[in-house]
PDB file of C-alpha atoms and ligand atoms in Angstrom:
ATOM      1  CA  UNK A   1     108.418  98.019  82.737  1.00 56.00           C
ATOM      2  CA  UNK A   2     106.232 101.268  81.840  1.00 54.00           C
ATOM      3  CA  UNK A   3     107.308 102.989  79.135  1.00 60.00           C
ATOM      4  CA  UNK A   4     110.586 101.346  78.744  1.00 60.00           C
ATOM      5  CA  UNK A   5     111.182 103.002  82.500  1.00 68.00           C
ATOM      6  CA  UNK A   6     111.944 100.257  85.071  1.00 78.00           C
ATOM      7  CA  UNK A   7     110.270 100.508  88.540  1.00 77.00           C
ATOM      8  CA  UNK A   8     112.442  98.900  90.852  1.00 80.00           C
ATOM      9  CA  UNK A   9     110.364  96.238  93.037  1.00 83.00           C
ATOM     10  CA  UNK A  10     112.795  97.433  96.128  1.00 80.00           C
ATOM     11  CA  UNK A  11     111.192 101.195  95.052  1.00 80.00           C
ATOM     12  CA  UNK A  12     110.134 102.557  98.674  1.00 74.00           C
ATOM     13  CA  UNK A  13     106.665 103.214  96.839  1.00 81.00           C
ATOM     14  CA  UNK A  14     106.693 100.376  94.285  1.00 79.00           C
ATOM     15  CA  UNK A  15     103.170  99.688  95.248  1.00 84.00           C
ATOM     16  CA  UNK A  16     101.929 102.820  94.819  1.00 84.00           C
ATOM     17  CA  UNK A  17     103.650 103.706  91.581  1.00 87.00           C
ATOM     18  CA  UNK A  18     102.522 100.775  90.130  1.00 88.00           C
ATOM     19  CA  UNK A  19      98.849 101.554  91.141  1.00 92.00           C
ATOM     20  CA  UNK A  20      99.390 104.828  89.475  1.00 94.00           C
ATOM     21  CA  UNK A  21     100.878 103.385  86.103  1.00 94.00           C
ATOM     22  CA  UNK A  22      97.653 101.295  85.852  1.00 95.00           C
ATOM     23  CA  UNK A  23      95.594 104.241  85.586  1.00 97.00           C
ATOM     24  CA  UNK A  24      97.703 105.844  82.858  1.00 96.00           C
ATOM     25  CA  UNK A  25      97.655 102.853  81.182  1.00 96.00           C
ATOM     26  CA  UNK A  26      93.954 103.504  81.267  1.00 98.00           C
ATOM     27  CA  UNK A  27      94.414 106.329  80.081  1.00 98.00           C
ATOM     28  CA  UNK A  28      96.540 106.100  77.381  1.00 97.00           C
ATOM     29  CA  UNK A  29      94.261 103.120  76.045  1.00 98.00           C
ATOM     30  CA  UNK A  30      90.973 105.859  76.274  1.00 98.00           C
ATOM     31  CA  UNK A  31      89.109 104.507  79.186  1.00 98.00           C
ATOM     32  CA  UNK A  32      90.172 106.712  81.877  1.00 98.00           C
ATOM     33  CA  UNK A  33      89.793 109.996  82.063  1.00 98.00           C
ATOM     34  CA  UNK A  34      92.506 112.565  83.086  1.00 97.00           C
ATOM     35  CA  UNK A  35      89.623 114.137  85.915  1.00 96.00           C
ATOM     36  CA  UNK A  36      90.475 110.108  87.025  1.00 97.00           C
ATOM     37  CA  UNK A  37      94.189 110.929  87.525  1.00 97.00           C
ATOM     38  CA  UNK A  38      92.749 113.918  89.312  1.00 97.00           C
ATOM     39  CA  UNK A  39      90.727 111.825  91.939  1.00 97.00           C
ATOM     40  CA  UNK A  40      93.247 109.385  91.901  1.00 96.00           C
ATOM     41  CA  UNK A  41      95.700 111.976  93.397  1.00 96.00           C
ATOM     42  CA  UNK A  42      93.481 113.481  95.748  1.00 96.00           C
ATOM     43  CA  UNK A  43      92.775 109.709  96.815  1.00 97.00           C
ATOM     44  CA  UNK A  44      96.603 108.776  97.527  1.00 96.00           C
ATOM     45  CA  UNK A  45      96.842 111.905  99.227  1.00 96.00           C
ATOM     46  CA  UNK A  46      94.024 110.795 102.038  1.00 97.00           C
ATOM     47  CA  UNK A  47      95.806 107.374 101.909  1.00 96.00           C
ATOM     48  CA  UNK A  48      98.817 108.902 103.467  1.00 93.00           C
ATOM     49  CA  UNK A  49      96.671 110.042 106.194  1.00 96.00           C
ATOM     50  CA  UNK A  50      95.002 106.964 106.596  1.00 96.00           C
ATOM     51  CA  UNK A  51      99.024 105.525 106.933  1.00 94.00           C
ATOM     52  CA  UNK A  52      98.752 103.271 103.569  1.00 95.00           C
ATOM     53  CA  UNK A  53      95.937 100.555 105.201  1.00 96.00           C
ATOM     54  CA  UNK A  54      93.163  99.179 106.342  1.00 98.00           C
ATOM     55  CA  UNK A  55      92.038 100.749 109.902  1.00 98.00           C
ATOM     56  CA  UNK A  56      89.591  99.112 111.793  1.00 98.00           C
ATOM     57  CA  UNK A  57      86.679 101.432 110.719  1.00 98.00           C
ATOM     58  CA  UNK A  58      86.995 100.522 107.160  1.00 98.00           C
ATOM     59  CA  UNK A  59      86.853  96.600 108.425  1.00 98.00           C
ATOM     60  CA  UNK A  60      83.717  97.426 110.604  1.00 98.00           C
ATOM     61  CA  UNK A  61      82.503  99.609 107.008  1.00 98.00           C
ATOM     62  CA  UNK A  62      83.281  96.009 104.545  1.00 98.00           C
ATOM     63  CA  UNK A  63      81.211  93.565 107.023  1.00 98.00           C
ATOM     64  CA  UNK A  64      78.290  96.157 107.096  1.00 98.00           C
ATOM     65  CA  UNK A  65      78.392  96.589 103.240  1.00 98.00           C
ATOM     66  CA  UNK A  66      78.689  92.562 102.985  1.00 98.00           C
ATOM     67  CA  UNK A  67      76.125  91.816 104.786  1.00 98.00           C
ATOM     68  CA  UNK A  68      74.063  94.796 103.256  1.00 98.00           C
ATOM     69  CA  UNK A  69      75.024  93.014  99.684  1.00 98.00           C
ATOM     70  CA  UNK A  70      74.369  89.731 101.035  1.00 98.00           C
ATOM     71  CA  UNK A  71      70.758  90.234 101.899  1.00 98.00           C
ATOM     72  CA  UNK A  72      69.824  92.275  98.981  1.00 98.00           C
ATOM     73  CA  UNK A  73      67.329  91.000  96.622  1.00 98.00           C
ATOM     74  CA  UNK A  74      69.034  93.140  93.560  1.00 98.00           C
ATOM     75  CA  UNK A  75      72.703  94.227  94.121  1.00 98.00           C
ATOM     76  CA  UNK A  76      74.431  96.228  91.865  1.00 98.00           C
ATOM     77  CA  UNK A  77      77.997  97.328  91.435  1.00 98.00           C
ATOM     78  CA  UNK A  78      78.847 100.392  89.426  1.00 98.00           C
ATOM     79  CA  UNK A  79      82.039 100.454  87.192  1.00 98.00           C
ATOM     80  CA  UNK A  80      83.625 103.477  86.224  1.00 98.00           C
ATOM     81  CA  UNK A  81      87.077 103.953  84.201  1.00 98.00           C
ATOM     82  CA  UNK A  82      89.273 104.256  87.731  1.00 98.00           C
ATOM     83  CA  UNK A  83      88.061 101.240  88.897  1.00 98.00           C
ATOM     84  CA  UNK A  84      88.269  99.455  85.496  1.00 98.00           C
ATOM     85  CA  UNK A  85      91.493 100.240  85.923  1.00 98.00           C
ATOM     86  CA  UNK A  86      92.400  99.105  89.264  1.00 98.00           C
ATOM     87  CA  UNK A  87      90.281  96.238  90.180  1.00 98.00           C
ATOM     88  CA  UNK A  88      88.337  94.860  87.422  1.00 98.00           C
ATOM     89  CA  UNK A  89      88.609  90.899  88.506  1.00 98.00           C
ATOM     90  CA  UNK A  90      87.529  91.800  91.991  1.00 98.00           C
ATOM     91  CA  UNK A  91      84.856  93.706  91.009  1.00 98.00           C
ATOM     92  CA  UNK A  92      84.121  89.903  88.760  1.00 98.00           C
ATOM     93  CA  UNK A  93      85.008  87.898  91.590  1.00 98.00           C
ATOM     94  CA  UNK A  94      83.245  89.725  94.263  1.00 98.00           C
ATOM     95  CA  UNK A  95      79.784  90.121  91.895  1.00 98.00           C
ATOM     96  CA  UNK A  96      79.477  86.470  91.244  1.00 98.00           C
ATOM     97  CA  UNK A  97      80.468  85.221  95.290  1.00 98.00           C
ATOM     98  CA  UNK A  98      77.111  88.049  96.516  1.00 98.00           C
ATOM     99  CA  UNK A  99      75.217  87.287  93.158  1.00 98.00           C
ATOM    100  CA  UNK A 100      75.872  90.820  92.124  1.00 98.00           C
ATOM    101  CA  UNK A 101      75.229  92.686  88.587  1.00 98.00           C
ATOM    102  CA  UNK A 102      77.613  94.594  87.139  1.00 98.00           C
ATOM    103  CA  UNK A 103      77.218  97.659  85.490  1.00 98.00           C
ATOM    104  CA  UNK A 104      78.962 100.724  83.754  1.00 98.00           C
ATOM    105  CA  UNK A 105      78.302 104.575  84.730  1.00 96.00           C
ATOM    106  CA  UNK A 106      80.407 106.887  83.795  1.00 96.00           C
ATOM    107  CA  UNK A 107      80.645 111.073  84.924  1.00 95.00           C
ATOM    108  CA  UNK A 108      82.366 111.562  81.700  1.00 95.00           C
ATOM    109  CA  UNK A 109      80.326 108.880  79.576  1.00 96.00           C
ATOM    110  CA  UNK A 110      81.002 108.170  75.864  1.00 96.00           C
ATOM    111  CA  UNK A 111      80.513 105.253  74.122  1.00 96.00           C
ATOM    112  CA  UNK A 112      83.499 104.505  73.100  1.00 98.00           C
ATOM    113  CA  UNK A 113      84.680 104.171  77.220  1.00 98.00           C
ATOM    114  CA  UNK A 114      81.841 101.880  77.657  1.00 98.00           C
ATOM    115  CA  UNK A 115      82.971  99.783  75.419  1.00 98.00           C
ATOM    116  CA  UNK A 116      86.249  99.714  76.194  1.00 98.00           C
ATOM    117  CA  UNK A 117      85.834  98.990  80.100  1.00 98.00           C
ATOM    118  CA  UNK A 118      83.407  96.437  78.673  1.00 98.00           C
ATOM    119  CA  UNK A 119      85.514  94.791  76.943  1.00 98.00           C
ATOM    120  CA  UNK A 120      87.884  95.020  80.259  1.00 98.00           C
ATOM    121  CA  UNK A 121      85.101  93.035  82.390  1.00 98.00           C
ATOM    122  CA  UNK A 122      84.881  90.823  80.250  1.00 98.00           C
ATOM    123  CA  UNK A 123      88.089  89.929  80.016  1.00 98.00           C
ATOM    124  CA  UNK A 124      88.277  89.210  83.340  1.00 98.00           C
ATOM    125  CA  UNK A 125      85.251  86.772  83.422  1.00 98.00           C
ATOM    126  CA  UNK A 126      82.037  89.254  83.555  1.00 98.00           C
ATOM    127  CA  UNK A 127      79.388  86.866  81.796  1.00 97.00           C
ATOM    128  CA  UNK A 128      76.952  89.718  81.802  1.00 98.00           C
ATOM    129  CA  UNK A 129      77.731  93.798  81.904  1.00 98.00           C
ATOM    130  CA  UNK A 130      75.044  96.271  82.406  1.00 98.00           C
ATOM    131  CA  UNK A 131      75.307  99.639  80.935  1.00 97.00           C
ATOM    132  CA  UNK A 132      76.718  99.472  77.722  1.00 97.00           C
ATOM    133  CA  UNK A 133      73.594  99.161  75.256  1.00 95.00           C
ATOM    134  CA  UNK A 134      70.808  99.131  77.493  1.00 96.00           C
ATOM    135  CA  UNK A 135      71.569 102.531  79.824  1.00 96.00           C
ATOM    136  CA  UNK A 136      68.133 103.424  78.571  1.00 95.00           C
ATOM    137  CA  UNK A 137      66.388 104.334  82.185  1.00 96.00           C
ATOM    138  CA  UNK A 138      67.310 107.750  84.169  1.00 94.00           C
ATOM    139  CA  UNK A 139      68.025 108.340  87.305  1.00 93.00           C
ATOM    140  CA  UNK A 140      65.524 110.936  88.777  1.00 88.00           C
ATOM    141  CA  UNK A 141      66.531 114.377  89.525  1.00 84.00           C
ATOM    142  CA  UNK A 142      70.005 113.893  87.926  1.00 88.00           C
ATOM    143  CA  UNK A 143      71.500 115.819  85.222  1.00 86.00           C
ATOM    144  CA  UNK A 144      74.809 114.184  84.719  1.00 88.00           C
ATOM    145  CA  UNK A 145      75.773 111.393  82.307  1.00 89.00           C
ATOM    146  CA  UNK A 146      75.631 109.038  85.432  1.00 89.00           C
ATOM    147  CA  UNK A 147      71.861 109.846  84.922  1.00 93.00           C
ATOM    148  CA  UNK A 148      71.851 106.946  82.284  1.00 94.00           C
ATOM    149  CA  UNK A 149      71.227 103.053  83.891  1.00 96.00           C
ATOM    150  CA  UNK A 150      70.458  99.773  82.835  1.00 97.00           C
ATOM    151  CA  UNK A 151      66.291  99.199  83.495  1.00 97.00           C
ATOM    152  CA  UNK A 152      67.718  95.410  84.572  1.00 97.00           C
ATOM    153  CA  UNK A 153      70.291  97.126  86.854  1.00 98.00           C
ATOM    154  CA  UNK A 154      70.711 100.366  88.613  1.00 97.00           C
ATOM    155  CA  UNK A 155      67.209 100.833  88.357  1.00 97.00           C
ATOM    156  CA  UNK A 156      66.222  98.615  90.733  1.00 97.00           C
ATOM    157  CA  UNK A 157      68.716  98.167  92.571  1.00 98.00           C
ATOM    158  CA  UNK A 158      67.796  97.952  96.586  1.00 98.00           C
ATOM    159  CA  UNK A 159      71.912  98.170  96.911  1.00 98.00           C
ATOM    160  CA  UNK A 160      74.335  99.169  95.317  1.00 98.00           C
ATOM    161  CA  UNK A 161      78.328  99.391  95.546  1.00 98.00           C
ATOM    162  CA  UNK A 162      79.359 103.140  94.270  1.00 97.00           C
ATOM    163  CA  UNK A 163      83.760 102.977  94.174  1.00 96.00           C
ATOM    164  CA  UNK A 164      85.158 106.237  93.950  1.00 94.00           C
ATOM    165  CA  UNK A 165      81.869 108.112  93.176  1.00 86.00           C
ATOM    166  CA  UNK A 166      80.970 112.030  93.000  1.00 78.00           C
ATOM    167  CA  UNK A 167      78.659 113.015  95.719  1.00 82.00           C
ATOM    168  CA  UNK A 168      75.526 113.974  93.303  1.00 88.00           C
ATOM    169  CA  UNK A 169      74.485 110.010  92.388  1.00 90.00           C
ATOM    170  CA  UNK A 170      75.008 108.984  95.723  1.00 93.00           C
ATOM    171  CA  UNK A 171      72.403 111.404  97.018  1.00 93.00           C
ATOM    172  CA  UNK A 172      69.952 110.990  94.309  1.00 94.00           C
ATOM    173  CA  UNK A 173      70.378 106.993  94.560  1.00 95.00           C
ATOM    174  CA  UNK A 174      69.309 107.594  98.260  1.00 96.00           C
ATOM    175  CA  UNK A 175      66.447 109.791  97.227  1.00 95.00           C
ATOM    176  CA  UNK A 176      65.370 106.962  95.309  1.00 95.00           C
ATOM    177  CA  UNK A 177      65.636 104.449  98.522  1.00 97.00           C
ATOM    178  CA  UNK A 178      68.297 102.322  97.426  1.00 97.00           C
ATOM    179  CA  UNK A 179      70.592 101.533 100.000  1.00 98.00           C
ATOM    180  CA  UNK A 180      74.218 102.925  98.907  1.00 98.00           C
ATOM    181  CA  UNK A 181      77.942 101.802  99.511  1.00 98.00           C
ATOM    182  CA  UNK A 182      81.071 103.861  98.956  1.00 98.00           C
ATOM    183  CA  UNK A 183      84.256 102.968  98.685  1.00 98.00           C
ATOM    184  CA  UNK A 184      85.902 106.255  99.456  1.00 98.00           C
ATOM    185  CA  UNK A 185      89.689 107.591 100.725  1.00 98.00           C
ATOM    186  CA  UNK A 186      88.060 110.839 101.150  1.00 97.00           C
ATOM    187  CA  UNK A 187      86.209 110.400 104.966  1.00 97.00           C
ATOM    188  CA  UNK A 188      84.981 114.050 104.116  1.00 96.00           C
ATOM    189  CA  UNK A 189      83.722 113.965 100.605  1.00 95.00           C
ATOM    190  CA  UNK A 190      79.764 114.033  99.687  1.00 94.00           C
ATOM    191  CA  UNK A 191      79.489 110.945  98.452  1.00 95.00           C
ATOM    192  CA  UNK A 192      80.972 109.598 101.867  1.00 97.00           C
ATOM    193  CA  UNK A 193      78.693 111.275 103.735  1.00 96.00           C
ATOM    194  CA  UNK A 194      75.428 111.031 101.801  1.00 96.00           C
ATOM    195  CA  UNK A 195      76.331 107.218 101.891  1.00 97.00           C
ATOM    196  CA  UNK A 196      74.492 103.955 103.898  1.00 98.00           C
ATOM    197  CA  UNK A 197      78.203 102.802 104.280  1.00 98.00           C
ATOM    198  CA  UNK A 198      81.185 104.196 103.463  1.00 98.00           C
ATOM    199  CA  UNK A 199      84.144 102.340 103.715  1.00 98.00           C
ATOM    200  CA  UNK A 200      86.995 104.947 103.493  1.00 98.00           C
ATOM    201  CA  UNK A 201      90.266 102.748 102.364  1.00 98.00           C
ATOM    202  CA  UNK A 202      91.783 102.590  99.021  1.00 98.00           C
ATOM    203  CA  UNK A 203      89.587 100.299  96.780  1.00 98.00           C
ATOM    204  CA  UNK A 204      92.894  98.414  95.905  1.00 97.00           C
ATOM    205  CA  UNK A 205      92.456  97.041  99.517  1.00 97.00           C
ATOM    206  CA  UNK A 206      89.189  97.559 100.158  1.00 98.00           C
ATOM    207  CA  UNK A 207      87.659  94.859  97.134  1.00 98.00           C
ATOM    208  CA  UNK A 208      90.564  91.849  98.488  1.00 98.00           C
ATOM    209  CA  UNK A 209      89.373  92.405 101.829  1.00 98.00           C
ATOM    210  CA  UNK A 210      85.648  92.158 100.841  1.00 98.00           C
ATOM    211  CA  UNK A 211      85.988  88.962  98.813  1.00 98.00           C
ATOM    212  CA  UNK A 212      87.131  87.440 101.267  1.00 98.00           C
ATOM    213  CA  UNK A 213      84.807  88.257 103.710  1.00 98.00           C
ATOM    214  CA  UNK A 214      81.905  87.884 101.571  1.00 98.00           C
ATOM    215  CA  UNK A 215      83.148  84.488 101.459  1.00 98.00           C
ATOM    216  CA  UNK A 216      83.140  83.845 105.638  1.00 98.00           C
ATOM    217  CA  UNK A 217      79.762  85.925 105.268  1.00 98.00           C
ATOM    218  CA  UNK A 218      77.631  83.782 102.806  1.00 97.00           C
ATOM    219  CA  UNK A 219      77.246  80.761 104.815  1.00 97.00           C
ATOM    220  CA  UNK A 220      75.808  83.112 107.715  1.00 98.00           C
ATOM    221  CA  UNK A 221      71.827  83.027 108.175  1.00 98.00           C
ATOM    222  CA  UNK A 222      69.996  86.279 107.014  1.00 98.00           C
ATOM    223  CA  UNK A 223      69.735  87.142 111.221  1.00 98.00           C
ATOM    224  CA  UNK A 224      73.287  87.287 111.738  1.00 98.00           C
ATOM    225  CA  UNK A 225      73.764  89.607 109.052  1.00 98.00           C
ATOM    226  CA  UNK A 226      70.826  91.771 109.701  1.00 98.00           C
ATOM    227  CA  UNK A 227      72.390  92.005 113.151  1.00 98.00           C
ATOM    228  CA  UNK A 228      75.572  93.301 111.069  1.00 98.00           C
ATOM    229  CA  UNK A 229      73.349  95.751 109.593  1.00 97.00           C
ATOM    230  CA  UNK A 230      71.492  96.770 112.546  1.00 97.00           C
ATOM    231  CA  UNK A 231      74.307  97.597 114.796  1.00 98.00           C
ATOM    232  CA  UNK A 232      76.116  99.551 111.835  1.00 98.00           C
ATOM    233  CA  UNK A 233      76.592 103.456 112.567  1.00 98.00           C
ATOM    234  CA  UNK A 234      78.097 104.927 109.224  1.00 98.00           C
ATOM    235  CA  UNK A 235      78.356 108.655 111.532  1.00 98.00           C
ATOM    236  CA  UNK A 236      80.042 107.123 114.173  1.00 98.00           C
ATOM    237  CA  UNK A 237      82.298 104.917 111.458  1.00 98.00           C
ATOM    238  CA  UNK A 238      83.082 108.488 109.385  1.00 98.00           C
ATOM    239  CA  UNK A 239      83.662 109.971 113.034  1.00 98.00           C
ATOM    240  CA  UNK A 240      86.541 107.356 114.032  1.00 98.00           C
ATOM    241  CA  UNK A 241      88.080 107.231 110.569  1.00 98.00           C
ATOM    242  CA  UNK A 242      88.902 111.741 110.920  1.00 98.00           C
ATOM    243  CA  UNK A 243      89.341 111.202 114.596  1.00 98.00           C
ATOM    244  CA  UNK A 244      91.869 108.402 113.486  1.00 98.00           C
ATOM    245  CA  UNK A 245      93.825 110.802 111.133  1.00 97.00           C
ATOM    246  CA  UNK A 246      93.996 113.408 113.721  1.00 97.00           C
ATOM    247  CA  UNK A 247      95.393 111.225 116.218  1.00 96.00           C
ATOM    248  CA  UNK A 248      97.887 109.881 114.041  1.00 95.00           C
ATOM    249  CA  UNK A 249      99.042 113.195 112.548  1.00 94.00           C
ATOM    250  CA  UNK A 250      99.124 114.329 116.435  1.00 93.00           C
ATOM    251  CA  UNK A 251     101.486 111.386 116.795  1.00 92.00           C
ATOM    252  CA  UNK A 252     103.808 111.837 114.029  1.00 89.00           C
ATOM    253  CA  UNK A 253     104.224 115.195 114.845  1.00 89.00           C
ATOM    254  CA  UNK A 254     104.877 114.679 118.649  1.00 88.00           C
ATOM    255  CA  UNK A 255     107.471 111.423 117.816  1.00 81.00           C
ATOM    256  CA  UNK A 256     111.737 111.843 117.761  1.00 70.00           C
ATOM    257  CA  UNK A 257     111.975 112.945 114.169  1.00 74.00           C
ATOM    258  CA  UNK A 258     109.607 113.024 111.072  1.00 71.00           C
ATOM    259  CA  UNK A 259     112.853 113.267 108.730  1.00 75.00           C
ATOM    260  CA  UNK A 260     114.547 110.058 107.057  1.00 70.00           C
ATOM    261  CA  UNK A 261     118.359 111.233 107.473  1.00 74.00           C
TER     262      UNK A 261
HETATM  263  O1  LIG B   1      85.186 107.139  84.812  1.00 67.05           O
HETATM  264  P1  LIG B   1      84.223 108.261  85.069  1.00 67.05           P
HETATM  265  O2  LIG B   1      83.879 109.039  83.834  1.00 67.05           O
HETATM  266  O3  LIG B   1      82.959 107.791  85.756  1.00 67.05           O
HETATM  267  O4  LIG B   1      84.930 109.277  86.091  1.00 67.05           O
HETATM  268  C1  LIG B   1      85.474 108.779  87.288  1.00 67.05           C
HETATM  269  C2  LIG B   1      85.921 109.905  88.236  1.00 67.05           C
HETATM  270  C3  LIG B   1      86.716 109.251  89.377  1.00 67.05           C
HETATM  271  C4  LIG B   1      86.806 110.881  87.473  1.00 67.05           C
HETATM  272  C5  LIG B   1      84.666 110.629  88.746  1.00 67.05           C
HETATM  273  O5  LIG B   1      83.831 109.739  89.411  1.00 67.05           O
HETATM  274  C6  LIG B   1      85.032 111.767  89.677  1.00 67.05           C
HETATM  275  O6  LIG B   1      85.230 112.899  89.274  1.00 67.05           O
HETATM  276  O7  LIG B   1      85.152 111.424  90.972  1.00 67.05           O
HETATM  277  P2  LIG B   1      85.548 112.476  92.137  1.00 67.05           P
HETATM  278  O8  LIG B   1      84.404 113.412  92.380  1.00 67.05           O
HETATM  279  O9  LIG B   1      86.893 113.030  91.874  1.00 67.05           O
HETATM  280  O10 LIG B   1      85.620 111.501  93.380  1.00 67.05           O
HETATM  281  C7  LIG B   1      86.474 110.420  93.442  1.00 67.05           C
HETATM  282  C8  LIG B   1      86.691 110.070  94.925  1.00 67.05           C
HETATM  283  O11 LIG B   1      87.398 108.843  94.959  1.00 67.05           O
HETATM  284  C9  LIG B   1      87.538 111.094  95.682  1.00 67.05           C
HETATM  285  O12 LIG B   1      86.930 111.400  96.920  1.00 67.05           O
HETATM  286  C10 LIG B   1      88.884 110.373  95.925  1.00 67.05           C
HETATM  287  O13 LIG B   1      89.443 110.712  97.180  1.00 67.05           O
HETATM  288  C11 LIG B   1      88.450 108.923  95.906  1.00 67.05           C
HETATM  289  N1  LIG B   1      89.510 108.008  95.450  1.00 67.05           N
HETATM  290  C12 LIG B   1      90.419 108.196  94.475  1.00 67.05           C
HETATM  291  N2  LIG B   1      91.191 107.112  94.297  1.00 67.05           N
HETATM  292  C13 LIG B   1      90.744 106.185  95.180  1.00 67.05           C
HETATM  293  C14 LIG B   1      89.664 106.747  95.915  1.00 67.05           C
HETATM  294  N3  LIG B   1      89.000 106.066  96.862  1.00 67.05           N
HETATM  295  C15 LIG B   1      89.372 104.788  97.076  1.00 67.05           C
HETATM  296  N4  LIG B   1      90.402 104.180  96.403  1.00 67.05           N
HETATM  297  C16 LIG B   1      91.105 104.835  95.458  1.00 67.05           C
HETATM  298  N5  LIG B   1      92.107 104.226  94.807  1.00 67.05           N
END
């Protein structure tokens, strides 16, 4: 029930709407912006060019960033209002199975968000959240609010786990020679590019998926998953995932009939 509208659970899209009516529940309790619906639209739109799941580049994308998060000495991941939103006991669950921190950085920061998405994270069974009184450090050569991290966190960080990021963090976290995984729909954006890894599926699948492989993962010896690492190509992996959507927009439009009736 959202906003004494039923969704029907036999709705063709019933997933998807009700992925969208988190975030304006979000938004309507202050701690998601309406630049979040924004993304959020321009995400869904890649996900129906991805065909609505997980393609095998994104898979190869979550063992690389596993293992990447597995033999890190200080990984980080970065909450922001969408994913607050959308996953914030994954995010929980997947921090404490790596022995990640979690912390909050925000585009559009206020204090008020913080503590709202804090108080989310908590909720869901965060012992400890980064960001919300201690975002005392900057981020070199960064202007935006995202400038602001935790000295404990994001600061040194050797990895860290950007969801649904603008491209200008991403590249200064690089410049800074922290290794840097996106969760992105958008195979073309900067932040996918400027990336280590960049898994490009809808974070909605993506954090499952890497739970549960960062459970298979853990009891692996630190060769095996350098060996992850090592043979890990994020240009070839950006490469399949557009070659991927052109082949399957090729096929669509080739096939019988694209209408329903
Ligand atoms: O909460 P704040 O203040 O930190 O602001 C968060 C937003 C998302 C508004 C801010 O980071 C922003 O403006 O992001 P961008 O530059 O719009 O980039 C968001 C990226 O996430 C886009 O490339 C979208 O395609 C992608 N995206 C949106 N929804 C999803 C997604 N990727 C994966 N899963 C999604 N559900």
């Amino acid at each position: 029930m959202v906003d004494n509208v039923e969704i029907p659970p036999t709705h063709p899209r019933y997933k998807s709407l009700i992925i969208r009516e988190k975030l304006v529940e979000g938004f309507k309790a202050g701690y998601v912006v309406p630049q979040g619906l924004i993304a959020h639209g321009r995400g869904e739109c890649f996900d129906y060019l991805i065909g609505e799941e997980t393609a095998p580049f994104a898979k190869k994308a979550i063992d690389a960033a596993i293992a990447a998060l597995l033999l890190a000495k200080h990984p980080v991941i970065s909450v922001n209002g969408n994913v607050a939103a959308l996953t914030p006991g994954e995010v929980v669950e997947l921090a404490n199975i790596i022995g990640a921190r979690v912390e909050i950085n925000l585009f559009y920061r206020t204090e008020d968000r913080v503590r709202k998405i804090a108080e989310i994270l908590r909720k869901h069974g965060a012992q400890e959240v980064l960001g919300v009184d201690d975002a005392t450090a900057t981020i070199p050569e960064l202007y935006s609010e995202r400038r602001r991290v935790s000295p404990k966190g994001i600061l040194v960080a050797d990895v860290v786990l950007v969801p649904l990021e603008d491209g200008d963090r991403t590249e200064a976290l690089r410049k800074m020679g922290k290794t840097v995984i996106a969760i992105d729909l958008n195979p073309f954006s900067r932040t996918a590019r400027a990336a280590n890894i960049t898994i490009v599926d809808n974070i909605v699948r993506a954090l499952p998926l890497m739970i549960e492989r960062a459970k298979e993962l853990k009891s692996k010896n630190r060769e095996y998953l350098r060996s992850i690492l090592d043979s890990y190509n994020n240009d070839a992996v950006l490469k399949e995932a557009i070659r991927y959507i052109a082949e399957r927009l090729l096929k669509l439009s080739e096939c019988g009939r694209v209408t329903l009736y």
